[in-house]
Amino acid sequence: GARMKPNHKLTTVSSLRLAAPGMGVALALLFLGGTGCNKFSVTTPEGFVSLKKWRTTHRYKAVSPDNAVISVRTFKHRDKGTLAFWTEILKREMTLRKGYKLQDSKEVRTGNGAPGQRMVFSAQSGKTSYTYAVAVFVTRKWIHVLETAGRSPIYAKHTAAFDAALRSFRPD
């Protein structure tokens, strides 16, 4: 069969609409609402620098010198889907549309006990392998997405930092 080329960019809001056939209207309504003045906090792990232009009430991005990335984005939760629903949307986006392979999926909790689901994906582009993980947290008002990514050997080197960011993450 045809092989899809992996897309190594972090998941975008517009691409989520394409991940759920028939859900385009619901997802468009969800994301058109903007982000408002939600709150979350995350501690930048050692070896990473938070990018100032990304620090707002609804998004965050940190990078390491070897190009590993930690990103948080938050979206208004208007349609009130469950954690399982949004996890499935992201899983379909990554596997069916972007060509990643799901390596692991497990329940996780932040340091303050907020439940979430974390999925780890892999992709190959030429001789380069990539690892991408996404943790989804759903609250009454917000959908929080914590992403970590990098070339696979670099990703493995930063596992402890990625885990620390997840433990420090505090959704509203």
Coordinates of N, CA and C in Angstrom, one line a residue:
G1 N 0.8 -1.2 0.0 CA 0.0 0.0 0.0 C 0.8 1.2 0.0
A2 N 0.2 2.3 -0.1 CA 0.9 3.6 -0.1 C 1.4 3.9 1.3
R3 N 2.6 4.5 1.3 CA 3.2 4.8 2.6 C 3.1 6.3 2.8
M4 N 2.6 6.7 4.0 CA 2.4 8.1 4.3 C 3.7 8.6 4.9
K5 N 4.1 9.8 4.5 CA 5.3 10.4 5.1 C 4.9 11.1 6.4
P6 N 5.6 10.7 7.5 CA 5.3 11.3 8.8 C 5.4 12.8 8.8
N7 N 4.5 13.5 9.4 CA 4.5 15.0 9.6 C 5.0 15.2 11.0
H8 N 6.2 15.8 11.1 CA 6.8 15.9 12.5 C 6.5 17.2 13.2
K9 N 5.6 18.0 12.7 CA 5.2 19.2 13.4 C 4.2 18.8 14.5
L10 N 4.2 19.5 15.5 CA 3.3 19.3 16.6 C 1.9 19.4 16.1
T11 N 0.9 18.7 16.7 CA -0.4 18.6 16.2 C -1.0 20.1 16.3
T12 N -1.8 20.4 15.2 CA -2.4 21.7 15.1 C -3.9 21.6 15.3
V13 N -4.5 22.7 15.7 CA -5.9 22.7 15.9 C -6.7 22.3 14.6
S14 N -6.2 22.9 13.5 CA -6.9 22.7 12.3 C -6.8 21.2 11.9
S15 N -5.7 20.6 12.2 CA -5.6 19.2 11.8 C -6.5 18.3 12.6
L16 N -6.8 18.7 13.8 CA -7.7 17.9 14.7 C -9.1 17.8 14.0
R17 N -9.5 18.8 13.3 CA -10.8 18.7 12.6 C -10.8 17.6 11.6
L18 N -9.7 17.3 11.0 CA -9.7 16.3 9.9 C -9.6 14.9 10.5
A19 N -9.3 14.8 11.8 CA -9.0 13.5 12.4 C -10.3 12.7 12.6
A20 N -11.4 13.4 12.7 CA -12.7 12.8 13.0 C -13.7 13.0 11.9
P21 N -13.8 12.2 10.9 CA -14.8 12.4 9.9 C -16.2 12.6 10.5
G22 N -16.9 13.5 10.1 CA -18.3 13.8 10.6 C -18.2 14.7 11.9
M23 N -17.1 14.9 12.4 CA -17.0 15.7 13.6 C -16.5 17.1 13.3
G24 N -16.3 17.4 12.1 CA -15.7 18.7 11.7 C -16.4 19.9 12.3
V25 N -17.8 19.9 12.2 CA -18.5 21.0 12.8 C -18.4 21.1 14.3
A26 N -18.5 20.0 15.0 CA -18.3 20.0 16.4 C -16.9 20.5 16.8
L27 N -15.9 20.0 16.1 CA -14.6 20.4 16.5 C -14.3 21.9 16.1
A28 N -14.9 22.3 15.0 CA -14.7 23.7 14.6 C -15.4 24.6 15.7
L29 N -16.6 24.2 16.1 CA -17.2 25.0 17.2 C -16.4 25.0 18.4
L30 N -15.8 23.9 18.8 CA -15.0 23.8 20.0 C -13.8 24.8 19.9
F31 N -13.1 24.8 18.8 CA -11.9 25.5 18.7 C -12.1 27.0 18.3
L32 N -13.3 27.3 17.7 CA -13.5 28.7 17.3 C -13.7 29.6 18.6
G33 N -14.0 28.9 19.7 CA -14.3 29.7 20.9 C -13.1 30.3 21.5
G34 N -11.9 30.0 20.9 CA -10.7 30.7 21.5 C -10.3 30.1 22.8
T35 N -9.4 30.7 23.4 CA -8.8 30.1 24.6 C -9.1 30.9 25.9
G36 N -9.6 32.1 25.8 CA -10.0 32.8 27.0 C -8.9 33.0 28.0
C37 N -9.2 33.1 29.3 CA -8.2 33.4 30.3 C -8.1 32.2 31.2
N38 N -7.9 31.0 30.6 CA -7.7 29.8 31.4 C -6.4 29.8 32.1
K39 N -6.2 28.9 33.0 CA -5.0 28.8 33.8 C -4.4 27.4 33.8
F40 N -3.1 27.3 33.6 CA -2.4 26.1 33.9 C -1.0 26.5 34.3
S41 N -0.2 25.7 34.9 CA 1.1 26.0 35.2 C 2.0 24.7 34.8
V42 N 3.2 25.0 34.5 CA 4.2 23.9 34.2 C 5.6 24.5 34.5
T43 N 6.4 23.7 35.1 CA 7.8 24.1 35.4 C 8.7 23.6 34.3
T44 N 9.5 24.6 33.8 CA 10.5 24.2 32.7 C 11.6 23.4 33.4
P45 N 11.8 22.1 32.8 CA 12.8 21.3 33.4 C 14.2 21.8 33.1
E46 N 15.1 21.3 33.9 CA 16.5 21.6 33.7 C 17.0 21.1 32.3
G47 N 17.8 22.0 31.7 CA 18.2 21.6 30.3 C 17.3 22.2 29.2
F48 N 16.2 22.8 29.6 CA 15.3 23.4 28.6 C 15.2 24.9 28.9
V49 N 14.8 25.7 27.9 CA 14.5 27.1 28.0 C 13.1 27.3 27.5
S50 N 12.3 28.1 28.3 CA 11.0 28.4 27.9 C 11.1 29.6 26.9
L51 N 10.4 29.4 25.8 CA 10.4 30.5 24.8 C 9.4 31.6 25.1
K52 N 9.9 32.8 25.3 CA 9.0 33.9 25.8 C 7.8 34.2 25.0
K53 N 8.0 34.1 23.6 CA 6.9 34.5 22.8 C 5.7 33.4 22.8
W54 N 6.0 32.3 23.4 CA 5.0 31.2 23.5 C 4.3 31.3 24.9
R55 N 4.9 32.0 25.9 CA 4.3 31.9 27.2 C 3.1 32.8 27.3
T56 N 1.9 32.3 27.4 CA 0.7 33.0 27.6 C -0.2 32.2 28.6
T57 N -1.4 32.6 28.8 CA -2.3 31.9 29.6 C -2.8 30.6 29.0
H58 N -2.6 30.4 27.7 CA -3.1 29.2 27.0 C -2.1 28.4 26.2
R59 N -0.8 28.8 26.2 CA 0.2 28.0 25.6 C 1.6 28.2 26.2
Y60 N 2.4 27.2 25.9 CA 3.8 27.2 26.5 C 4.7 26.4 25.6
K61 N 5.9 26.7 25.4 CA 6.8 25.9 24.6 C 8.2 26.1 25.2
A62 N 8.9 25.0 25.4 CA 10.3 25.0 25.8 C 11.1 24.1 24.9
V63 N 12.4 24.4 24.7 CA 13.3 23.6 23.9 C 14.6 23.4 24.6
S64 N 15.2 22.3 24.2 CA 16.6 22.0 24.6 C 17.6 22.4 23.5
P65 N 18.9 22.5 23.8 CA 19.8 22.8 22.8 C 19.9 21.8 21.7
D66 N 19.5 20.5 21.9 CA 19.5 19.5 20.9 C 18.2 19.3 20.2
N67 N 17.3 20.3 20.4 CA 16.0 20.4 19.7 C 14.9 19.4 20.2
A68 N 15.0 19.0 21.4 CA 13.8 18.3 22.0 C 12.8 19.4 22.4
V69 N 11.5 19.1 22.4 CA 10.5 20.2 22.6 C 9.5 19.7 23.6
I70 N 9.0 20.6 24.4 CA 7.9 20.4 25.3 C 6.9 21.6 25.0
S71 N 5.7 21.2 24.8 CA 4.7 22.2 24.4 C 3.4 22.0 25.2
V72 N 2.7 23.0 25.6 CA 1.4 22.9 26.2 C 0.5 23.9 25.4
R73 N -0.7 23.4 25.1 CA -1.7 24.2 24.5 C -3.0 23.9 25.1
T74 N -3.9 24.9 25.3 CA -5.2 24.7 25.9 C -6.3 25.2 25.1
F75 N -7.4 24.5 25.0 CA -8.5 24.9 24.2 C -9.8 24.9 25.0
K76 N -10.7 25.8 24.7 CA -12.0 25.9 25.4 C -12.7 24.6 25.2
H77 N -13.3 24.0 26.2 CA -14.0 22.8 26.2 C -15.5 23.0 26.1
R78 N -16.0 23.4 24.9 CA -17.4 23.7 24.7 C -18.3 22.5 24.5
D79 N -17.8 21.5 23.8 CA -18.6 20.4 23.4 C -18.7 19.3 24.5
K80 N -17.9 19.4 25.5 CA -17.9 18.5 26.7 C -17.7 17.0 26.3
G81 N -16.8 16.8 25.4 CA -16.3 15.4 25.1 C -15.6 14.9 26.3
T82 N -15.5 13.6 26.4 CA -14.8 12.9 27.5 C -13.3 12.8 27.2
L83 N -12.5 12.5 28.2 CA -11.1 12.2 28.0 C -10.9 11.1 27.0
A84 N -11.7 10.1 27.0 CA -11.6 9.0 26.0 C -11.9 9.5 24.6
F85 N -12.9 10.4 24.5 CA -13.2 10.9 23.2 C -12.0 11.7 22.6
W86 N -11.5 12.6 23.4 CA -10.4 13.5 22.8 C -9.1 12.6 22.6
T87 N -8.9 11.6 23.5 CA -7.8 10.7 23.2 C -7.9 10.0 21.9
E88 N -9.1 9.5 21.6 CA -9.3 8.8 20.3 C -9.1 9.8 19.2
I89 N -9.6 11.0 19.3 CA -9.4 12.0 18.2 C -7.9 12.2 17.9
L90 N -7.1 12.4 19.0 CA -5.7 12.6 18.8 C -5.0 11.3 18.2
K91 N -5.4 10.2 18.7 CA -4.8 8.9 18.2 C -5.1 8.8 16.7
R92 N -6.3 9.1 16.3 CA -6.6 9.0 14.9 C -5.8 10.0 14.1
E93 N -5.7 11.2 14.6 CA -4.9 12.2 13.9 C -3.5 11.8 13.7
M94 N -2.9 11.3 14.7 CA -1.5 10.9 14.6 C -1.2 9.6 13.7
T95 N -2.1 8.6 13.8 CA -1.9 7.4 13.1 C -2.4 7.4 11.7
L96 N -3.7 7.9 11.5 CA -4.3 7.8 10.2 C -3.9 9.0 9.3
R97 N -3.7 10.1 9.9 CA -3.5 11.3 9.0 C -2.0 11.6 8.9
K98 N -1.3 11.5 10.0 CA 0.1 11.9 10.0 C 1.1 10.7 9.8
G99 N 0.6 9.5 9.9 CA 1.5 8.3 9.6 C 2.4 7.9 10.8
Y100 N 2.1 8.3 12.0 CA 2.9 7.8 13.1 C 2.3 6.4 13.6
K101 N 3.2 5.7 14.3 CA 2.8 4.4 14.8 C 2.6 4.5 16.3
L102 N 1.5 4.1 16.9 CA 1.3 4.2 18.3 C 2.1 3.1 19.0
Q103 N 3.0 3.6 19.9 CA 3.9 2.7 20.6 C 3.4 2.3 22.0
D104 N 2.7 3.3 22.6 CA 2.2 3.1 24.0 C 1.1 4.0 24.3
S105 N 0.1 3.6 25.1 CA -0.9 4.5 25.6 C -1.2 4.1 27.0
K106 N -1.2 5.1 27.9 CA -1.5 4.7 29.3 C -2.1 5.9 30.1
E107 N -2.8 5.6 31.1 CA -3.3 6.6 32.0 C -2.2 7.3 32.8
V108 N -2.3 8.6 32.9 CA -1.3 9.3 33.7 C -2.0 10.3 34.6
R109 N -1.2 10.8 35.6 CA -1.7 11.8 36.5 C -0.7 12.9 36.7
T110 N -1.1 14.1 36.8 CA -0.2 15.2 37.0 C 0.2 15.2 38.5
G111 N 1.1 16.0 38.9 CA 1.5 16.1 40.3 C 0.4 16.4 41.2
N112 N -0.7 17.1 40.8 CA -1.8 17.4 41.7 C -2.9 16.4 41.4
G113 N -2.7 15.3 40.7 CA -3.7 14.2 40.6 C -4.6 14.3 39.5
A114 N -4.5 15.3 38.6 CA -5.4 15.4 37.5 C -5.2 14.2 36.5
P115 N -6.3 13.5 36.2 CA -6.2 12.3 35.3 C -6.0 12.7 33.8
G116 N -5.2 12.0 33.1 CA -5.0 12.2 31.7 C -4.7 10.9 31.0
Q117 N -4.5 11.0 29.7 CA -4.0 9.9 28.9 C -2.8 10.3 28.1
R118 N -1.8 9.5 28.1 CA -0.5 9.8 27.4 C -0.3 8.7 26.4
M119 N -0.1 9.2 25.1 CA 0.2 8.3 24.0 C 1.6 8.6 23.5
V120 N 2.4 7.6 23.2 CA 3.7 7.7 22.6 C 3.7 7.2 21.2
F121 N 4.2 7.9 20.2 CA 4.2 7.6 18.8 C 5.6 7.6 18.3
S122 N 5.8 6.8 17.2 CA 7.1 6.8 16.5 C 6.9 7.0 15.0
A123 N 7.9 7.5 14.4 CA 7.8 7.7 12.9 C 9.3 7.6 12.4
Q124 N 9.4 7.2 11.1 CA 10.6 7.1 10.5 C 10.6 8.0 9.2
S125 N 11.6 8.8 9.0 CA 11.7 9.7 7.8 C 13.1 9.5 7.3
G126 N 13.2 8.8 6.3 CA 14.6 8.4 5.8 C 15.3 7.6 6.8
K127 N 16.5 8.0 7.2 CA 17.2 7.2 8.2 C 17.0 7.8 9.6
T128 N 16.1 8.8 9.7 CA 15.9 9.4 11.0 C 14.6 9.0 11.7
S129 N 14.7 8.5 12.9 CA 13.5 8.1 13.7 C 13.1 9.2 14.6
Y130 N 11.8 9.4 14.8 CA 11.3 10.4 15.7 C 10.3 9.8 16.7
T131 N 10.3 10.4 17.9 CA 9.4 10.1 19.0 C 8.5 11.3 19.3
Y132 N 7.3 11.1 19.5 CA 6.3 12.1 19.8 C 5.4 11.6 20.8
A133 N 5.2 12.3 21.9 CA 4.2 11.9 22.9 C 3.2 13.0 23.2
V134 N 2.0 12.7 23.4 CA 1.0 13.7 23.7 C 0.2 13.2 25.0
A135 N 0.0 14.1 25.9 CA -0.8 13.8 27.1 C -2.0 14.7 27.1
V136 N -3.2 14.2 27.2 CA -4.4 14.9 27.1 C -5.1 15.0 28.5
F137 N -5.5 16.2 28.9 CA -6.2 16.4 30.2 C -7.4 17.1 29.9
V138 N -8.6 16.7 30.4 CA -9.9 17.3 30.1 C -10.5 17.8 31.5
T139 N -10.7 19.1 31.6 CA -11.4 19.6 32.7 C -12.8 20.1 32.3
R140 N -13.5 20.6 33.2 CA -14.9 21.1 32.9 C -14.8 22.2 31.9
K141 N -13.8 23.0 31.9 CA -13.8 24.2 31.0 C -12.7 24.1 29.9
W142 N -11.7 23.2 30.1 CA -10.6 23.2 29.2 C -10.1 21.9 28.7
I143 N -9.5 21.8 27.6 CA -8.8 20.6 27.1 C -7.3 21.1 27.0
H144 N -6.5 20.4 27.8 CA -5.0 20.7 27.9 C -4.3 19.6 27.1
V145 N -3.3 20.0 26.3 CA -2.5 19.1 25.5 C -1.1 19.4 25.8
L146 N -0.4 18.4 26.4 CA 1.0 18.5 26.7 C 1.8 17.6 25.7
E147 N 2.6 18.2 24.9 CA 3.3 17.4 23.8 C 4.8 17.4 24.1
T148 N 5.5 16.3 23.8 CA 6.9 16.2 23.9 C 7.4 15.6 22.6
A149 N 8.5 16.0 22.0 CA 8.9 15.5 20.7 C 10.4 15.7 20.5
G150 N 10.9 14.8 19.6 CA 12.4 14.9 19.2 C 12.8 13.7 18.4
R151 N 14.0 13.8 17.9 CA 14.5 12.7 17.2 C 14.7 11.6 18.3
S152 N 14.4 10.3 18.0 CA 14.3 9.3 19.0 C 15.5 9.2 19.9
P153 N 16.8 9.2 19.5 CA 17.9 9.1 20.4 C 17.9 10.3 21.4
I154 N 17.5 11.5 20.9 CA 17.5 12.7 21.7 C 16.3 12.6 22.7
Y155 N 15.2 12.2 22.2 CA 14.0 12.0 23.0 C 14.3 11.1 24.2
A156 N 14.9 10.0 23.9 CA 15.3 9.0 25.0 C 16.2 9.7 26.1
K157 N 17.1 10.6 25.6 CA 18.0 11.3 26.5 C 17.2 12.2 27.5
H158 N 16.0 12.7 27.0 CA 15.3 13.7 27.8 C 14.1 13.1 28.5
T159 N 13.9 11.8 28.6 CA 12.8 11.2 29.2 C 12.5 11.7 30.6
A160 N 13.5 11.8 31.4 CA 13.4 12.3 32.8 C 12.8 13.7 32.8
A161 N 13.3 14.6 31.9 CA 12.8 16.0 31.9 C 11.4 16.0 31.4
F162 N 11.0 15.2 30.4 CA 9.6 15.1 30.0 C 8.7 14.7 31.1
D163 N 9.2 13.7 31.8 CA 8.4 13.2 33.0 C 8.2 14.2 34.1
A164 N 9.3 15.0 34.3 CA 9.3 16.1 35.3 C 8.2 17.2 34.9
A165 N 8.2 17.5 33.6 CA 7.3 18.5 33.1 C 5.9 18.0 33.3
L166 N 5.6 16.7 33.0 CA 4.3 16.1 33.2 C 3.9 16.2 34.7
R167 N 4.8 15.8 35.6 CA 4.5 15.9 37.0 C 4.2 17.3 37.5
S168 N 4.9 18.2 36.9 CA 4.7 19.6 37.3 C 3.5 20.3 36.7
F169 N 3.0 19.7 35.7 CA 1.8 20.3 35.0 C 0.6 20.4 35.9
R170 N 0.0 21.6 36.0 CA -1.2 21.8 36.8 C -2.3 22.4 36.0
P171 N -3.3 21.6 35.5 CA -4.4 22.2 34.8 C -5.3 22.9 35.7
D172 N -6.2 23.7 35.2 CA -7.2 24.5 36.1 C -8.0 23.5 36.9

